[in-house]
Structures are given as C-alpha cells and as structure tokens.
Amino acid sequence: MLVFGATIHFVRHSQEKGKKMKDIIEVELKTRTVDPAKCRTDLLAVGLFSDAKGLDKLNAQLDSKLDGAIERLIKLGDFKAKKGASAIVYGNDSTVAQRILLVGLGEKKKATIETIRKAASNAAKKSVEMKIETVSLALHKAFGGRFDLSAMGRAVAEGVYFGSYRYDEFITESENGRADSLKAEVIDSDSAKTRTLNKGLLRGIAIGKAQSYARTLANRPANVISPPELAAAAKELSRDSKNLNCTVFDEKQMAAKGMGGVLAVGSGSQNKPRFIILKYNPASKSASRLPTIGLVGKAVTFDSGGISIKPAANMDQMKLDKSGGIAVLATMKALAELKLPVNVYGIIPSAENLPSGSSYRPGDIITTFSGKTVEVQNTDAEGRMILCDGIHYAVKQKCDIVIDVATLTGACMVALGKHKAGLMGNDEKLIKQLQKASKDSGEKIWHLPSGDEYANEMKSKIADLKNIGGKWGGACTAAAFLRQFVGDTKWAHLDIAGMDMFSTATEYSAEGSTGFGVRLLTAYLMNLTSKKT
Ligand code: BES
Ligand code: ZN
Ligand code: ZN
C-alpha cells in the first residue's frame, strides 16, 4: 500500500491476510491570491474573536451579502467565538462561497501562533467530516501585525494536517465513509503576502506530513508493527531520501556489541529487538559549524510490563509505547525534506516487552552497552533499559547534544497531566532552546528536575545501579537514571507519556496517536539552523 508516497510493508497475521487496507487521507495545500470576500469555494473558513466589538471588515462584508445572517447567529448566542467553537452559515449567490465556517479564536489578547494552528485544525477537521472538497482559509487581519507571515503559513499547514488526520486503515465497512483527500488553500488578496505565507506553508507541509506519518505508524498495533517492521519502515524512509542512511542491528549484532539493555527487554518476545540508526547528512557545508545532534527515541512496540506485568485495563494503549522512537523517525523525515544544514543521528532502540519463559526477570543484573551494570527491580521500567544503550551509542558517535524522547513514566502523567511533556536535562542553554521550540511548535513541555538526589535513590548493593528509585517522583528518577549514561555530553530528556495519545477526539483532532514530538524536535532543529537565532 502507498502511504505518504512510501510503501509500507505489513507482516499480516492470518486474520489480516488479504484485507485491503485504506490509504490515509491525502492533503493538497497551497496559497492563492484572491479577495476572501469574493472567493469561490466549497467552504470559506474565517476566524472571529470572542471579545471583538462588532464584526471585523471581512466578516462585515460577508454578513452584508448574507443579509445579516452572521450577526443574527451571534446575537442569538449560537456562536460566541470561543476557542474550539465553530458554526456554519450557508452562502448565497453573492457570497460565492458555498458555505462559511465561523471559527472561534477566543480572546484577542491571548492569541498566539497556536491559536492559528488550532483554528486551521478545527476547520480542516470539519471539512473532512463534511466531505468538503476544497476549503479556503482566510487569516484574521488582526494577526497580521502580530506574527510573522511565514510563521503563520507554517502554523496553518501544520494545523491542516493535524486536524484532517484520522486513522481508519483497518476499517473495511464504514457507515458514512469519508473523503479520500482534502484540498485546502490559504487565501489573501495581497500577492506579496501570499508569497511569504507560502514559504512558511511549504515548511509546515513537510512537518505536517511527517507528523501524520508518525501518527499512522504509532497507531498501528503491535501485531502489525514489531521491531523488525519498524526497522523496515526506517529502511524504506532512507531509500526515499538520498540524505538519509539507515543501519539496523539485529539481535546477533546487538549481542556482539554488548547492547545488553535492549536485548534484555526484547528477550521475552518472538519478535526480536532491533537497534535502528538513521544518519542525516546535509548537503550544505555550513552544517559543520553546528553541533552534531543525537535524537534517541524509545520504541517499545508493546509494553505489557513483562514479568512485572501491567493490569489489564487500558493495556491496549501500550501499543503506543513506541511513540518516542517514531517521533525521532518522523523528525528525520521532516529534516530530510526541509534539507536543514545540521548533522543529526536518529537512534531508535526497539523491543517488545512481553512475559515468557525467556523474559528478563526482576533481580537480573544486566550489563548495558556502556559497560555499566543494572539490577532490574521492575521489568516494566524497560524504557530506560533500552534508552541507556541508545544514549550510549549517541555519545560514542560523538554527538555534541543528545535529546531523548520517550513515553517513559506514568509518574510524568501524574505530575503534568495530559497537557505538557516533562523536560529534564543537564544544560541550561539546551533547556531554553527546547522551550523556545515548544512555543514555536505548540507542543508544550515543562522543566522538571533530575539531579543527584534522584540518582542516589537508584544505588544498588549488587550492581552499578538499579532500574527504579523510590515511590515518589518517578519521572525524575527515570530521567536521573538516563543522566548517568550521558557523561559530559549536553543532554535533554522528553518524557512524553500521556502526550502520545488522545483517548477521545477533540475539536482539533481525531483520537489515537498525537505524533507528539515531531513538531517540537523539528522546530528545535529549524531554530538551530536559522540565521536569525
Ligand atoms: N510505558 C510505560 C509508561 C507509560 C505509562 C506510558 C502510561 C504511557 C502511559 C513505562 O514503561 C512504565 O511502565 N513505567 C513504569 C515505571 C515504574 C515501573 C518505575 C510506570 O510508570 O509505572
Ligand atoms: Zn513499562
Ligand atoms: Zn514502556
């Protein structure tokens, strides 16, 4: 099957054999110079602020063509322009647009670039639900003075991909069906503006596509994606891009290298572990002036907990325990498409954590790739066991900066809820750069500690360290575990547990994988390479 221009091979178990799998929705996105009030389209999306006194120029123009329908809708209290709200007004001959979608932007003074991204998501989601062929998005004039046009173009594109995404490749019988593609355009009457918008839009398309790619891979269940399948997807990606090289170590090669952490976690499953390395080699010489970055992502294709088995409720969600690794994979895809001038390794240790006669056990002492020995106290703390090998590999490759991404701890969800990912690290500048990338990308993070007091909890009497700390602050002890494998290298850790999925659909998104991390990491790399910063 063809997804995002790349064939993805499935290992089909007997029940799936012969099933026709659907493609993911295709988005075609561009800019067009046209007066929004005179735009011929299936759906014209316009933004409104909740605290605006009266209609702005564009909405007033549309309203007069509609004999006051927008004013009436607002007066009746059916649409208050709150964040996430929307209402539809049907057009007439003079509006030219068949339908007008009023999109709530919330309070004007609180608007950020994320407001634009979310408004675009909202409009795109409604468009797919309504089987709209072409949606035209008009940016509110009030944004003009506040944000850079190209940043707005990027946010709109990211939003359109995010909102139109859905995961239905295994649904063979759908009641209402859905459109297979969506045409979207960002419109403005000024051609100079559409040109600048377009620059950002093209970047946003690369990022949006990469994020949707991540969401599909992550949403696929563990019987479809095992570590070897993930490795095959990485190989496929590298074949599509001449700047990406992919090396995969199988279990024998890992054994020869002493990657004891990944091997231990993978030992209980018939689906053997893999160690996936993608290297992005930029064409530009200017890359040599920048630090080499190592992105390390946890890809546990299913986390049952192993011998320290998890409770049954919601265990199915643990197919998403590969989300960190997939965020790295998709960031490499975005990087190659954006052709950023920076050297980057994408390092993805991948294993399936299952209980069986060959599983690793509580009490086992594992010699990790770094040579450090770890006393296993809980086989469900498996993420750190594979990440420590990944991080050590990045350090050995002489990466100047290592950033790991992982659905690492339930404790991080307890601390931050499902609103922000945990950010830990050993370098102030790197923390600040990631916080800036978070603002630019709309993927929220919160700085948490990971110092020696947490590391001390993991002292072992029979090995160099234990794989769990005490009862409290589990997100911080997990990070402190990883910190012991970075040496003097600058390092940051993103605990994305809870951020990896929406349990239910929202106004902005379908349920399932969020692709969290792709926008954040890509924004970090874009900022690093931009001449402005
Ligand atoms: N994959 C889980 C963390 C997780 C939990 C991610 C919920 C997303 C949602 C991780 O491998 C794990 O099981 N962590 C344990 C660590 C504990 C044994 C120290 C946890 O959080 O309970
Ligand atoms: Zn676990
Ligand atoms: Zn896990």
XYZ file of C-alpha atoms and ligand atoms in Angstrom:
557
model
C 0.000 0.000 0.000
C 1.070 3.567 -0.504
C 1.208 5.944 2.415
C 2.755 9.402 2.018
C 4.443 8.215 -1.125
C 6.202 5.346 0.617
C 5.181 1.724 0.550
C 4.745 0.274 3.999
C 5.000 -3.462 4.264
C 2.915 -5.331 6.747
C 3.519 -8.582 8.453
C -0.025 -9.759 8.170
C -1.180 -12.277 10.689
C -3.702 -14.775 9.476
C -6.763 -12.687 10.328
C -5.495 -9.735 8.306
C -4.340 -11.680 5.258
C -5.907 -10.491 2.083
C -7.549 -7.500 3.720
C -7.437 -4.381 1.652
C -6.009 -1.556 3.690
C -7.033 2.008 3.066
C -4.721 4.887 2.366
C -4.531 7.734 4.822
C -6.255 10.926 3.763
C -4.290 12.981 1.282
C -3.955 16.715 1.745
C -3.211 19.161 -1.042
C -2.332 22.544 0.356
C -1.413 25.820 -1.337
C -1.793 29.583 -1.185
C -3.978 31.658 -3.517
C -4.234 35.380 -4.089
C -7.913 36.207 -4.002
C -10.174 38.556 -2.076
C -11.657 36.332 0.676
C -14.999 38.126 0.356
C -15.117 37.095 -3.305
C -13.613 33.637 -3.026
C -15.342 30.841 -4.921
C -15.004 27.756 -2.722
C -16.889 24.907 -1.053
C -16.086 26.180 2.405
C -14.643 29.514 3.454
C -13.197 29.437 6.978
C -12.951 32.774 8.789
C -11.850 33.490 12.348
C -13.654 35.594 14.959
C -12.502 36.779 18.396
C -14.789 36.279 21.390
C -14.126 39.759 22.779
C -14.450 41.661 19.484
C -16.871 44.567 19.487
C -18.768 44.037 16.271
C -17.610 42.257 13.149
C -14.260 42.911 11.518
C -14.115 44.097 7.905
C -14.192 40.695 6.201
C -16.969 39.284 8.376
C -18.966 42.503 7.975
C -18.616 42.216 4.176
C -19.786 38.611 4.247
C -22.563 39.466 6.673
C -23.980 42.162 4.438
C -24.010 39.724 1.498
C -25.829 37.261 3.748
C -28.429 39.807 4.846
C -27.128 39.814 8.415
C -27.056 36.024 8.978
C -23.742 36.156 10.864
C -24.927 38.980 13.154
C -28.149 37.082 13.848
C -26.277 33.897 14.693
C -24.089 35.792 17.150
C -26.997 37.773 18.640
C -28.961 34.587 19.261
C -25.976 33.334 21.246
C -25.424 30.339 18.977
C -21.799 31.232 18.376
C -19.629 33.059 20.900
C -16.308 32.675 19.070
C -14.798 30.804 21.995
C -11.701 28.705 21.358
C -12.652 25.444 19.682
C -16.157 26.669 18.769
C -17.406 26.811 15.209
C -20.617 27.480 13.319
C -21.663 27.104 9.741
C -23.561 29.636 7.645
C -24.757 28.723 4.179
C -23.765 31.017 1.354
C -25.835 32.551 -1.410
C -25.091 33.786 -4.920
C -23.437 36.952 -3.692
C -21.079 35.263 -1.199
C -19.791 32.951 -3.986
C -18.529 30.663 -1.197
C -20.979 27.773 -0.759
C -20.533 27.654 2.992
C -18.880 29.875 5.557
C -17.327 28.324 8.630
C -17.010 30.716 11.545
C -14.100 29.583 13.682
C -13.767 30.756 17.284
C -10.370 32.223 18.172
C -11.053 33.088 21.825
C -9.836 36.356 23.337
C -7.806 38.577 21.047
C -5.142 39.491 23.604
C -4.493 35.821 24.376
C -3.970 34.849 20.736
C -0.684 33.145 19.879
C 0.614 31.294 16.850
C -1.016 28.198 18.406
C -4.408 29.936 18.062
C -3.866 29.984 14.298
C -2.664 26.360 14.229
C -5.691 25.201 16.210
C -8.153 27.245 14.129
C -6.724 25.605 10.995
C -7.026 22.156 12.634
C -10.603 22.862 13.583
C -11.528 23.958 10.044
C -9.718 21.003 8.467
C -11.394 18.517 10.799
C -14.852 19.921 9.997
C -14.021 19.874 6.285
C -13.170 16.173 6.356
C -16.260 15.383 8.431
C -18.427 17.276 5.926
C -16.647 15.717 2.946
C -15.717 19.154 1.662
C -13.585 19.069 -1.461
C -11.924 22.475 -1.136
C -11.607 24.584 1.993
C -10.296 28.156 1.808
C -8.763 29.597 4.940
C -8.675 33.351 5.451
C -6.301 34.627 8.142
C -7.772 37.204 10.512
C -6.339 40.643 9.725
C -5.561 41.182 13.430
C -2.845 38.504 13.205
C -1.052 40.458 10.502
C 0.639 42.958 12.785
C 1.420 40.371 15.435
C 3.009 37.406 13.761
C 5.465 36.825 11.001
C 3.604 35.842 7.811
C 5.760 32.832 7.115
C 5.339 31.583 10.715
C 1.593 31.870 10.159
C 1.811 29.907 6.921
C 3.698 27.167 8.724
C 1.183 27.070 11.590
C -1.758 26.839 9.184
C -0.165 23.954 7.295
C 0.702 22.088 10.489
C -2.860 22.669 11.696
C -4.486 21.480 8.466
C -2.526 18.218 8.554
C -3.227 17.754 12.234
C -6.964 18.371 12.002
C -7.623 16.380 8.857
C -5.763 13.317 10.110
C -7.641 10.186 11.025
C -6.673 6.576 11.429
C -9.035 4.188 9.691
C -6.878 1.928 7.557
C -8.344 -1.202 9.141
C -11.978 -0.178 8.845
C -13.469 -2.104 5.965
C -17.097 -1.150 6.469
C -17.755 2.446 7.345
C -21.331 3.740 7.528
C -20.730 7.243 6.271
C -17.423 6.841 4.550
C -15.178 9.836 4.231
C -13.420 11.843 1.542
C -10.081 10.368 0.488
C -8.487 13.747 0.027
C -8.784 17.346 1.069
C -7.809 20.394 -0.928
C -7.003 23.359 1.279
C -5.811 26.847 0.416
C -4.724 29.839 2.430
C -6.085 32.956 0.794
C -5.217 36.643 0.865
C -5.926 39.468 -1.532
C -2.300 40.675 -1.477
C 0.054 38.641 -3.684
C 3.164 39.760 -1.775
C 1.600 38.370 1.377
C 0.607 35.055 -0.161
C 4.176 34.669 -1.399
C 5.598 34.987 2.133
C 2.819 32.875 3.561
C 3.716 30.224 1.026
C 7.326 29.991 2.252
C 6.122 29.013 5.704
C 3.358 26.880 4.267
C 5.876 24.693 2.431
C 7.805 24.107 5.661
C 4.589 23.402 7.510
C 3.600 20.856 4.848
C 6.864 18.934 5.391
C 6.309 18.983 9.147
C 2.601 18.173 8.926
C 3.249 15.221 6.612
C 5.950 13.912 8.930
C 3.631 14.201 11.915
C 0.838 12.324 10.119
C 3.350 9.652 9.115
C 4.291 9.344 12.796
C 0.657 9.081 13.840
C -0.060 6.279 11.404
C 2.994 4.264 12.391
C 2.219 4.765 16.079
C -1.468 3.912 15.677
C -0.662 0.608 14.019
C -0.993 -2.183 16.550
C 1.773 -4.439 17.808
C 0.685 -7.358 15.623
C 1.307 -5.130 12.608
C 4.426 -3.315 13.784
C 7.082 -5.271 15.606
C 10.705 -4.094 15.961
C 11.739 -5.670 12.599
C 8.756 -3.972 10.908
C 9.742 -0.630 12.389
C 13.263 -1.188 11.131
C 11.823 -1.932 7.667
C 9.903 1.382 7.787
C 13.145 3.203 8.679
C 14.961 1.496 5.779
C 12.135 2.482 3.461
C 12.404 6.084 4.590
C 16.140 6.138 3.946
C 15.598 4.728 0.450
C 13.261 7.636 -0.311
C 15.799 10.255 0.689
C 19.359 10.429 -0.525
C 20.452 12.375 2.567
C 19.358 9.650 4.955
C 21.342 6.494 5.691
C 19.897 3.670 7.720
C 21.726 0.947 9.620
C 19.904 -1.730 11.571
C 21.492 -4.079 14.107
C 19.644 -7.345 14.616
C 19.777 -9.331 17.861
C 23.013 -11.091 16.899
C 24.772 -7.854 16.029
C 23.484 -6.293 19.249
C 24.830 -9.255 21.213
C 28.228 -8.847 19.567
C 28.275 -5.186 20.563
C 27.057 -5.840 24.100
C 23.790 -3.929 23.911
C 22.504 -5.760 26.955
C 19.701 -3.337 27.795
C 17.807 -3.683 24.506
C 18.439 -7.436 24.397
C 17.109 -7.930 27.945
C 13.867 -6.073 27.246
C 13.363 -7.907 23.956
C 14.226 -11.347 25.290
C 10.646 -12.359 26.141
C 9.184 -11.881 22.680
C 9.409 -13.895 19.495
C 9.563 -10.557 17.708
C 13.249 -9.887 18.076
C 14.604 -6.461 19.051
C 16.282 -4.097 16.627
C 18.634 -1.156 17.008
C 17.850 1.379 14.298
C 20.209 4.180 13.323
C 19.355 6.874 10.805
C 22.014 9.378 9.851
C 21.082 12.587 8.115
C 23.949 14.004 6.059
C 23.169 17.538 4.923
C 24.459 18.706 1.570
C 25.396 22.100 2.969
C 28.945 22.674 4.278
C 27.690 25.158 6.867
C 26.473 22.167 8.888
C 29.989 21.561 10.179
C 29.793 24.774 12.207
C 26.809 23.440 14.145
C 26.820 20.773 16.862
C 26.041 17.182 15.855
C 22.703 16.223 17.326
C 21.697 12.755 18.522
C 17.974 12.119 18.814
C 17.230 8.935 20.743
C 13.676 7.566 20.838
C 12.103 4.753 22.853
C 10.335 2.305 20.555
C 8.750 -0.400 22.672
C 6.283 -1.813 20.169
C 4.204 -3.223 23.018
C 4.721 -2.787 26.740
C 2.906 -5.441 28.729
C 5.228 -4.735 31.643
C 6.924 -8.102 31.104
C 7.192 -10.368 34.188
C 6.220 -7.313 36.309
C 3.037 -7.392 34.272
C 0.678 -4.421 33.989
C -3.024 -4.559 34.955
C -5.352 -5.483 32.071
C -7.259 -2.173 31.934
C -6.023 0.032 29.097
C -3.104 -2.260 28.339
C -4.030 -1.942 24.653
C -2.765 1.655 24.827
C 0.736 0.290 25.302
C 0.985 -0.229 21.542
C 1.785 3.493 21.665
C 4.906 2.892 23.759
C 6.858 3.187 20.517
C 5.825 6.834 20.096
C 9.171 8.364 21.134
C 11.093 6.279 18.603
C 8.556 7.076 15.921
C 8.764 10.792 16.733
C 12.506 10.520 16.061
C 11.919 8.604 12.821
C 9.411 11.190 11.587
C 11.651 14.092 12.610
C 14.364 12.562 10.410
C 11.824 12.515 7.576
C 10.980 16.194 8.114
C 14.659 17.080 8.368
C 15.460 15.408 5.070
C 12.553 17.128 3.364
C 13.425 20.527 4.803
C 17.087 19.930 3.899
C 18.286 21.578 7.112
C 22.050 22.147 7.327
C 22.811 20.196 10.505
C 24.237 16.744 11.233
C 21.713 14.558 13.018
C 21.607 10.953 14.186
C 18.224 9.338 14.795
C 18.784 6.421 17.158
C 15.859 4.107 17.834
C 16.282 1.112 20.134
C 13.223 -1.084 19.614
C 11.936 -4.088 21.547
C 8.693 -5.758 22.583
C 8.259 -6.166 26.347
C 6.420 -9.464 26.917
C 6.394 -12.077 29.674
C 7.534 -15.579 28.702
C 9.972 -18.301 29.669
C 12.775 -16.345 28.062
C 11.950 -12.907 29.534
C 14.310 -10.905 31.684
C 13.340 -11.061 35.339
C 13.267 -8.890 38.439
C 16.603 -9.476 40.143
C 18.559 -9.939 36.913
C 21.762 -7.975 36.544
C 22.200 -6.637 33.018
C 25.443 -5.351 31.548
C 24.425 -2.453 29.351
C 26.194 -1.207 26.197
C 28.087 1.360 28.287
C 29.515 -1.384 30.496
C 27.505 -0.191 33.500
C 25.607 -2.961 35.232
C 21.937 -2.554 36.148
C 19.996 -4.525 38.746
C 16.478 -5.000 37.381
C 13.885 -4.442 40.059
C 10.908 -3.996 37.789
C 10.732 -5.250 34.204
C 8.094 -2.596 33.482
C 10.773 0.089 33.820
C 12.006 -1.137 30.433
C 12.188 2.178 28.597
C 15.292 3.292 30.465
C 16.874 -0.129 29.828
C 16.738 0.366 26.064
C 17.345 4.121 26.117
C 20.593 3.806 28.083
C 22.012 1.736 25.205
C 20.692 4.267 22.672
C 22.141 7.192 24.600
C 25.499 5.458 24.962
C 25.556 4.852 21.213
C 24.921 8.575 20.590
C 27.729 9.520 22.988
C 30.072 7.049 21.265
C 29.217 8.612 17.900
C 30.477 11.890 19.394
C 27.144 13.668 19.292
C 27.587 17.085 20.910
C 23.969 17.180 22.029
C 21.738 14.224 22.887
C 17.975 14.553 23.190
C 15.938 11.506 24.100
C 12.172 11.159 23.695
C 10.129 8.514 25.439
C 6.757 7.525 26.830
C 8.750 6.790 29.944
C 6.706 7.090 33.127
C 3.129 7.095 34.344
C 4.529 9.379 37.049
C 5.076 12.109 34.466
C 1.365 11.950 33.658
C 0.589 12.196 37.373
C 2.804 15.275 37.618
C 1.768 17.162 34.479
C -1.467 15.606 33.302
C -2.024 15.241 29.585
C -1.215 18.875 28.891
C 2.568 19.057 28.931
C 5.510 16.721 28.449
C 8.278 16.578 31.032
C 11.594 18.172 30.112
C 14.747 17.321 32.031
C 18.371 17.983 31.196
C 21.871 18.991 32.217
C 22.356 22.122 30.123
C 20.551 25.430 30.669
C 21.017 26.623 27.073
C 19.590 23.423 25.625
C 16.598 23.617 28.000
C 15.943 27.208 26.853
C 16.253 26.242 23.174
C 13.728 23.450 23.660
C 11.386 25.800 25.499
C 11.605 28.198 22.553
C 10.897 25.321 20.135
C 7.923 24.393 22.295
C 6.492 27.893 21.933
C 7.023 27.846 18.183
C 5.564 24.386 17.690
C 2.676 24.464 20.171
C 3.882 21.168 21.723
C 4.014 22.032 25.392
C 6.748 20.991 27.816
C 7.584 21.697 31.459
C 11.018 21.678 33.053
C 11.410 19.125 35.871
C 14.481 18.186 37.970
C 16.712 15.111 37.523
C 19.738 15.744 39.757
C 21.858 13.647 42.128
C 19.255 13.349 44.878
C 17.150 11.345 42.437
C 20.109 9.345 41.133
C 21.032 8.390 44.708
C 17.747 6.510 45.010
C 18.988 4.080 42.394
C 22.185 2.972 44.125
C 22.375 -0.810 44.154
C 24.273 -3.079 46.533
C 24.992 -5.673 43.871
C 25.311 -3.679 40.627
C 26.268 -0.156 39.498
C 22.651 0.982 39.676
C 19.055 -0.246 39.989
C 16.412 0.416 37.357
C 13.889 2.062 39.704
C 14.010 4.580 42.532
C 11.678 5.099 45.471
C 7.929 5.611 45.445
C 7.837 9.318 44.641
C 8.980 11.472 41.750
C 9.141 8.608 39.265
C 9.531 10.876 36.232
C 12.560 12.499 37.852
C 14.219 9.249 38.928
C 13.726 7.829 35.417
C 15.469 10.892 33.992
C 18.189 10.634 36.644
C 18.757 7.027 35.546
C 19.333 8.159 31.952
C 21.529 11.052 33.047
C 24.056 8.544 34.356
C 24.696 7.381 30.784
C 25.389 10.753 29.143
C 28.726 11.603 30.772
C 29.678 15.209 29.979
C 27.546 15.374 26.848
C 24.831 18.034 26.769
C 21.574 16.189 27.191
C 17.830 16.716 27.416
C 15.076 14.214 28.051
C 11.442 14.494 26.988
C 9.004 12.294 28.877
C 6.008 12.237 26.549
C 3.887 9.708 28.480
C 0.314 10.953 28.273
C 1.124 13.269 25.376
C 1.356 10.411 22.913
C -2.385 9.909 22.554
C -5.829 11.468 22.715
C -8.213 9.000 24.344
C -11.130 10.776 22.681
C -11.409 13.028 19.666
C -11.350 16.820 20.213
C -12.400 19.764 18.043
C -8.860 19.744 16.686
C -8.048 16.117 16.303
C -9.092 12.541 15.853
C -8.443 10.142 18.722
C -5.329 7.997 18.945
C -1.700 8.915 18.372
C -0.855 12.620 18.502
C 2.555 12.389 16.831
C 3.838 14.478 19.745
C 7.479 15.449 19.479
C 7.725 15.729 15.693
C 6.843 19.438 15.630
C 8.880 20.163 18.760
C 12.074 18.458 17.588
C 11.780 19.813 14.065
C 11.242 23.334 15.435
C 14.352 22.890 17.605
C 16.421 21.866 14.573
C 14.947 24.650 12.429
C 15.783 27.248 15.073
C 19.294 25.850 15.377
C 19.895 26.249 11.661
C 18.128 29.560 11.154
C 20.397 32.518 10.638
C 18.164 34.705 12.751
C 18.987 32.960 16.019
N 5.457 2.765 29.101
C 5.356 2.948 30.490
C 4.988 4.372 30.884
C 3.632 4.869 30.475
C 2.575 4.725 31.337
C 3.437 5.489 29.267
C 1.328 5.199 30.963
C 2.197 5.972 28.890
C 1.140 5.826 29.749
C 6.678 2.606 31.168
O 7.449 1.639 30.549
C 6.365 2.092 32.530
O 5.698 1.095 32.605
N 6.822 2.768 33.542
C 6.581 2.398 34.882
C 7.834 2.645 35.671
C 7.819 2.050 37.040
C 7.831 0.556 36.975
C 9.012 2.563 37.808
C 5.422 3.247 35.416
O 5.299 4.397 35.008
O 4.625 2.730 36.178
Zn 6.905 -0.331 31.157
Zn 7.143 1.439 28.483
